[in-house]
Amino acid sequence: MCIKAVYPGSFDPITYGHIDIIERGLKLFDKVVVAILINPNKKPLFTVEERIAMIKKSISHLPQEKIEVSSFTGLLVDYVKKANAKAILRGIRAISDFEYEFQMALTNRKLLKEVDTVFMMPDERFSYLSANLVREVASFGGDISYFVPKHVEEKLKEKFKKGEKNV
Ligand code: ADP
């Protein structure tokens, strides 16, 4: 039996923290679906296509037959059900993540009782890292080489060179 987990998020853009969680997830699950949540109320820095391309490039060193990259709108539990996944994979960085994640996990379990959320902690080097922070540092021209792969760094530089104000 193939045990699948969905790893949802914005991935705007993917960071070493996300990659760490995907690598850990692959040790537990037969398949990990990295799923970009399209939130109509948020204006992301990168388009879905750009984010998918960056994710694919960032995980090219991992076993491709075990990973899927896609996007979804609407309820996460509907997507999880359609994907026939057994778990939702999430990363926990600090206590500050806990309350929101706790609420979401219990709500999702209420909506789809056969699916549980599995939390993993990244390597401590990435435990403070968020895509938000990376975008902010990049927008001011700061060094982000410690936070994202080289090709993501270049994409960020390109965006902000074009005068993108949407951090
Ligand atoms: P961000 O908060 O960086 O914008 P996302 O919305 O893309 O992140 O988050 C998707 C999932 O990845 C969430 O479970 C989030 O907690 C997790 N995550 C994000 N950054 C990290 C990190 N540095 N270490 C571990 N998990 C992370």
mmCIF file of C-alpha atoms and ligand atoms in Angstrom:
data_model
loop_
_atom_site.group_PDB
_atom_site.id
_atom_site.type_symbol
_atom_site.label_atom_id
_atom_site.label_comp_id
_atom_site.label_asym_id
_atom_site.label_seq_id
_atom_site.Cartn_x
_atom_site.Cartn_y
_atom_site.Cartn_z
ATOM 1 C CA MET A 1 0.000 0.000 0.000
ATOM 2 C CA CYS A 2 1.244 3.494 -0.872
ATOM 3 C CA ILE A 3 1.000 5.839 2.116
ATOM 4 C CA LYS A 4 0.699 9.359 0.862
ATOM 5 C CA ALA A 5 0.942 12.692 2.688
ATOM 6 C CA VAL A 6 -0.032 16.131 1.451
ATOM 7 C CA TYR A 7 2.353 18.950 2.421
ATOM 8 C CA PRO A 8 0.338 22.175 1.926
ATOM 9 C CA GLY A 9 1.614 25.739 2.041
ATOM 10 C CA SER A 10 2.253 28.940 0.151
ATOM 11 C CA PHE A 11 5.872 28.197 -0.757
ATOM 12 C CA ASP A 12 6.293 31.840 -1.776
ATOM 13 C CA PRO A 13 9.124 30.983 -2.329
ATOM 14 C CA ILE A 14 10.370 27.566 -1.208
ATOM 15 C CA THR A 15 13.128 27.799 1.450
ATOM 16 C CA TYR A 16 15.630 25.389 2.976
ATOM 17 C CA GLY A 17 13.113 24.966 5.830
ATOM 18 C CA HIS A 18 10.472 23.570 3.436
ATOM 19 C CA ILE A 19 13.051 21.347 1.729
ATOM 20 C CA ASP A 20 14.114 19.972 5.124
ATOM 21 C CA ILE A 21 10.490 19.027 5.915
ATOM 22 C CA ILE A 22 10.007 17.383 2.489
ATOM 23 C CA GLU A 23 13.165 15.305 3.060
ATOM 24 C CA ARG A 24 11.964 14.242 6.494
ATOM 25 C CA GLY A 25 8.490 13.453 5.159
ATOM 26 C CA LEU A 26 9.963 11.189 2.511
ATOM 27 C CA LYS A 27 11.510 9.048 5.244
ATOM 28 C CA LEU A 28 8.065 8.415 6.728
ATOM 29 C CA PHE A 29 5.774 8.322 3.693
ATOM 30 C CA ASP A 30 5.857 6.510 0.370
ATOM 31 C CA LYS A 31 4.760 9.653 -1.389
ATOM 32 C CA VAL A 32 4.708 13.358 -0.515
ATOM 33 C CA VAL A 33 2.491 15.741 -2.470
ATOM 34 C CA VAL A 34 3.774 19.302 -2.167
ATOM 35 C CA ALA A 35 0.583 21.299 -2.670
ATOM 36 C CA ILE A 36 0.488 25.049 -3.170
ATOM 37 C CA LEU A 37 -2.593 26.565 -1.637
ATOM 38 C CA ILE A 38 -4.055 29.204 -3.936
ATOM 39 C CA ASN A 39 -5.576 31.782 -1.637
ATOM 40 C CA PRO A 40 -7.669 34.338 -3.572
ATOM 41 C CA ASN A 41 -7.381 36.786 -0.662
ATOM 42 C CA LYS A 42 -3.598 36.949 -0.809
ATOM 43 C CA LYS A 43 -1.406 38.446 -3.457
ATOM 44 C CA PRO A 44 1.693 36.285 -3.606
ATOM 45 C CA LEU A 45 5.074 37.497 -4.838
ATOM 46 C CA PHE A 46 5.469 34.567 -7.233
ATOM 47 C CA THR A 47 2.833 33.053 -9.536
ATOM 48 C CA VAL A 48 1.795 29.439 -8.989
ATOM 49 C CA GLU A 49 3.760 28.404 -12.092
ATOM 50 C CA GLU A 50 6.895 30.148 -10.812
ATOM 51 C CA ARG A 51 6.501 28.513 -7.409
ATOM 52 C CA ILE A 52 5.988 25.049 -8.911
ATOM 53 C CA ALA A 53 9.102 25.470 -11.083
ATOM 54 C CA MET A 54 11.187 26.597 -8.079
ATOM 55 C CA ILE A 55 9.946 23.694 -5.947
ATOM 56 C CA LYS A 56 10.722 21.157 -8.689
ATOM 57 C CA LYS A 57 14.225 22.503 -9.155
ATOM 58 C CA SER A 58 14.852 22.547 -5.392
ATOM 59 C CA ILE A 59 13.933 18.903 -4.954
ATOM 60 C CA SER A 60 15.615 17.511 -8.045
ATOM 61 C CA HIS A 61 18.126 15.682 -5.797
ATOM 62 C CA LEU A 62 15.288 13.681 -4.178
ATOM 63 C CA PRO A 63 13.590 10.519 -5.525
ATOM 64 C CA GLN A 64 11.175 11.936 -8.112
ATOM 65 C CA GLU A 65 8.870 8.920 -8.112
ATOM 66 C CA LYS A 66 8.055 9.709 -4.466
ATOM 67 C CA ILE A 67 7.146 13.384 -4.937
ATOM 68 C CA GLU A 68 4.374 15.248 -6.670
ATOM 69 C CA VAL A 69 4.089 19.015 -6.928
ATOM 70 C CA SER A 70 0.730 20.587 -7.513
ATOM 71 C CA SER A 71 -1.697 23.314 -6.452
ATOM 72 C CA PHE A 72 -5.227 23.515 -5.130
ATOM 73 C CA THR A 73 -7.995 25.921 -4.189
ATOM 74 C CA GLY A 74 -10.708 25.466 -1.612
ATOM 75 C CA LEU A 75 -10.640 23.218 1.399
ATOM 76 C CA LEU A 76 -7.475 21.300 2.172
ATOM 77 C CA VAL A 77 -9.469 18.270 3.341
ATOM 78 C CA ASP A 78 -11.246 18.061 -0.026
ATOM 79 C CA TYR A 79 -7.906 18.025 -1.777
ATOM 80 C CA VAL A 80 -6.502 15.434 0.635
ATOM 81 C CA LYS A 81 -9.493 13.201 0.042
ATOM 82 C CA LYS A 82 -9.252 13.523 -3.729
ATOM 83 C CA ALA A 83 -5.532 12.745 -3.578
ATOM 84 C CA ASN A 84 -6.319 9.675 -1.498
ATOM 85 C CA ALA A 85 -3.748 10.743 1.114
ATOM 86 C CA LYS A 86 -3.541 9.424 4.653
ATOM 87 C CA ALA A 87 -1.890 12.406 6.300
ATOM 88 C CA ILE A 88 -1.278 16.123 6.192
ATOM 89 C CA LEU A 89 2.367 17.042 6.699
ATOM 90 C CA ARG A 90 3.249 20.319 8.409
ATOM 91 C CA GLY A 91 6.410 21.863 9.789
ATOM 92 C CA ILE A 92 6.612 23.344 13.259
ATOM 93 C CA ARG A 93 9.261 25.961 13.790
ATOM 94 C CA ALA A 94 8.634 27.476 17.183
ATOM 95 C CA ILE A 95 5.959 27.703 19.848
ATOM 96 C CA SER A 96 4.490 30.580 17.863
ATOM 97 C CA ASP A 97 3.465 28.127 15.109
ATOM 98 C CA PHE A 98 1.804 25.816 17.582
ATOM 99 C CA GLU A 99 -1.485 27.509 18.339
ATOM 100 C CA TYR A 100 -2.503 28.042 14.730
ATOM 101 C CA GLU A 101 -1.359 24.575 13.688
ATOM 102 C CA PHE A 102 -3.190 22.978 16.621
ATOM 103 C CA GLN A 103 -6.421 24.711 15.632
ATOM 104 C CA MET A 104 -6.037 23.763 11.982
ATOM 105 C CA ALA A 105 -5.167 20.140 12.707
ATOM 106 C CA LEU A 106 -8.195 19.648 14.930
ATOM 107 C CA THR A 107 -10.509 21.453 12.523
ATOM 108 C CA ASN A 108 -9.280 19.349 9.621
ATOM 109 C CA ARG A 109 -9.696 16.182 11.646
ATOM 110 C CA LYS A 110 -13.249 17.170 12.428
ATOM 111 C CA LEU A 111 -13.894 17.671 8.715
ATOM 112 C CA LEU A 112 -12.155 14.456 7.653
ATOM 113 C CA LYS A 113 -11.767 12.110 10.564
ATOM 114 C CA GLU A 114 -9.666 9.452 8.857
ATOM 115 C CA VAL A 115 -6.851 11.898 8.152
ATOM 116 C CA ASP A 116 -4.355 13.098 10.755
ATOM 117 C CA THR A 117 -1.806 15.887 10.672
ATOM 118 C CA VAL A 118 1.826 14.925 11.214
ATOM 119 C CA PHE A 119 4.173 17.622 12.487
ATOM 120 C CA MET A 120 7.877 17.567 11.913
ATOM 121 C CA MET A 121 10.580 19.860 13.202
ATOM 122 C CA PRO A 122 13.247 21.099 10.843
ATOM 123 C CA ASP A 123 16.940 21.117 11.538
ATOM 124 C CA GLU A 124 17.526 23.849 14.126
ATOM 125 C CA ARG A 125 19.430 25.880 11.512
ATOM 126 C CA PHE A 126 16.072 26.545 9.852
ATOM 127 C CA SER A 127 13.831 26.779 12.875
ATOM 128 C CA TYR A 128 13.386 30.554 12.637
ATOM 129 C CA LEU A 129 13.132 30.735 8.884
ATOM 130 C CA SER A 130 9.995 31.830 7.022
ATOM 131 C CA ALA A 131 9.332 32.693 3.377
ATOM 132 C CA ASN A 132 8.019 36.004 4.670
ATOM 133 C CA LEU A 133 11.352 36.861 6.240
ATOM 134 C CA VAL A 134 13.231 35.775 3.130
ATOM 135 C CA ARG A 135 11.087 38.051 0.940
ATOM 136 C CA GLU A 136 11.654 40.957 3.281
ATOM 137 C CA VAL A 137 15.431 40.543 3.464
ATOM 138 C CA ALA A 138 15.587 40.072 -0.325
ATOM 139 C CA SER A 139 13.517 43.211 -0.932
ATOM 140 C CA PHE A 140 16.198 45.260 0.810
ATOM 141 C CA GLY A 141 19.016 43.532 -1.061
ATOM 142 C CA GLY A 142 20.190 41.466 1.930
ATOM 143 C CA ASP A 143 22.086 38.186 1.669
ATOM 144 C CA ILE A 144 19.653 35.265 1.546
ATOM 145 C CA SER A 145 22.075 32.580 0.383
ATOM 146 C CA TYR A 146 21.765 30.818 3.747
ATOM 147 C CA PHE A 147 17.975 30.546 3.447
ATOM 148 C CA VAL A 148 17.190 29.484 -0.136
ATOM 149 C CA PRO A 149 18.879 27.608 -3.003
ATOM 150 C CA LYS A 150 20.899 29.676 -5.486
ATOM 151 C CA HIS A 151 18.250 29.545 -8.240
ATOM 152 C CA VAL A 152 15.555 30.841 -5.826
ATOM 153 C CA GLU A 153 17.899 33.611 -4.723
ATOM 154 C CA GLU A 154 18.281 34.638 -8.352
ATOM 155 C CA LYS A 155 14.514 34.666 -8.920
ATOM 156 C CA LEU A 156 14.050 36.870 -5.864
ATOM 157 C CA LYS A 157 16.749 39.276 -7.037
ATOM 158 C CA GLU A 158 15.081 39.440 -10.455
ATOM 159 C CA LYS A 159 11.674 40.227 -8.924
ATOM 160 C CA PHE A 160 12.955 43.017 -6.752
ATOM 161 C CA LYS A 161 15.128 44.425 -9.518
ATOM 162 C CA LYS A 162 11.963 44.762 -11.583
ATOM 163 C CA GLY A 163 10.686 46.977 -8.791
ATOM 164 C CA GLU A 164 8.254 44.503 -7.236
ATOM 165 C CA LYS A 165 6.844 46.189 -4.151
ATOM 166 C CA ASN A 166 4.717 43.309 -2.999
ATOM 167 C CA VAL A 167 6.798 41.795 -0.176
HETATM 168 P P1 ADP B 1 5.859 30.268 5.422
HETATM 169 O O1 ADP B 1 5.354 30.432 6.828
HETATM 170 O O2 ADP B 1 7.329 30.121 5.353
HETATM 171 O O3 ADP B 1 5.275 31.240 4.435
HETATM 172 P P2 ADP B 1 4.200 28.177 4.215
HETATM 173 O O4 ADP B 1 2.860 28.759 4.326
HETATM 174 O O5 ADP B 1 4.713 27.953 2.849
HETATM 175 O O6 ADP B 1 5.339 28.885 4.998
HETATM 176 O O7 ADP B 1 4.269 26.842 5.091
HETATM 177 C C1 ADP B 1 4.023 25.553 4.690
HETATM 178 C C2 ADP B 1 4.414 24.641 5.812
HETATM 179 O O8 ADP B 1 5.829 24.632 5.935
HETATM 180 C C3 ADP B 1 3.896 25.021 7.198
HETATM 181 O O9 ADP B 1 3.629 23.846 7.913
HETATM 182 C C4 ADP B 1 5.054 25.745 7.819
HETATM 183 O O10 ADP B 1 5.015 25.653 9.223
HETATM 184 C C5 ADP B 1 6.190 24.934 7.261
HETATM 185 N N1 ADP B 1 7.435 25.683 7.262
HETATM 186 C C6 ADP B 1 7.707 26.857 6.685
HETATM 187 N N2 ADP B 1 8.982 27.233 6.927
HETATM 188 C C7 ADP B 1 9.513 26.263 7.686
HETATM 189 C C8 ADP B 1 10.774 26.067 8.314
HETATM 190 N N3 ADP B 1 11.746 26.969 8.234
HETATM 191 N N4 ADP B 1 10.956 24.947 9.027
HETATM 192 C C9 ADP B 1 9.960 24.057 9.145
HETATM 193 N N5 ADP B 1 8.755 24.170 8.622
HETATM 194 C C10 ADP B 1 8.525 25.258 7.893
#
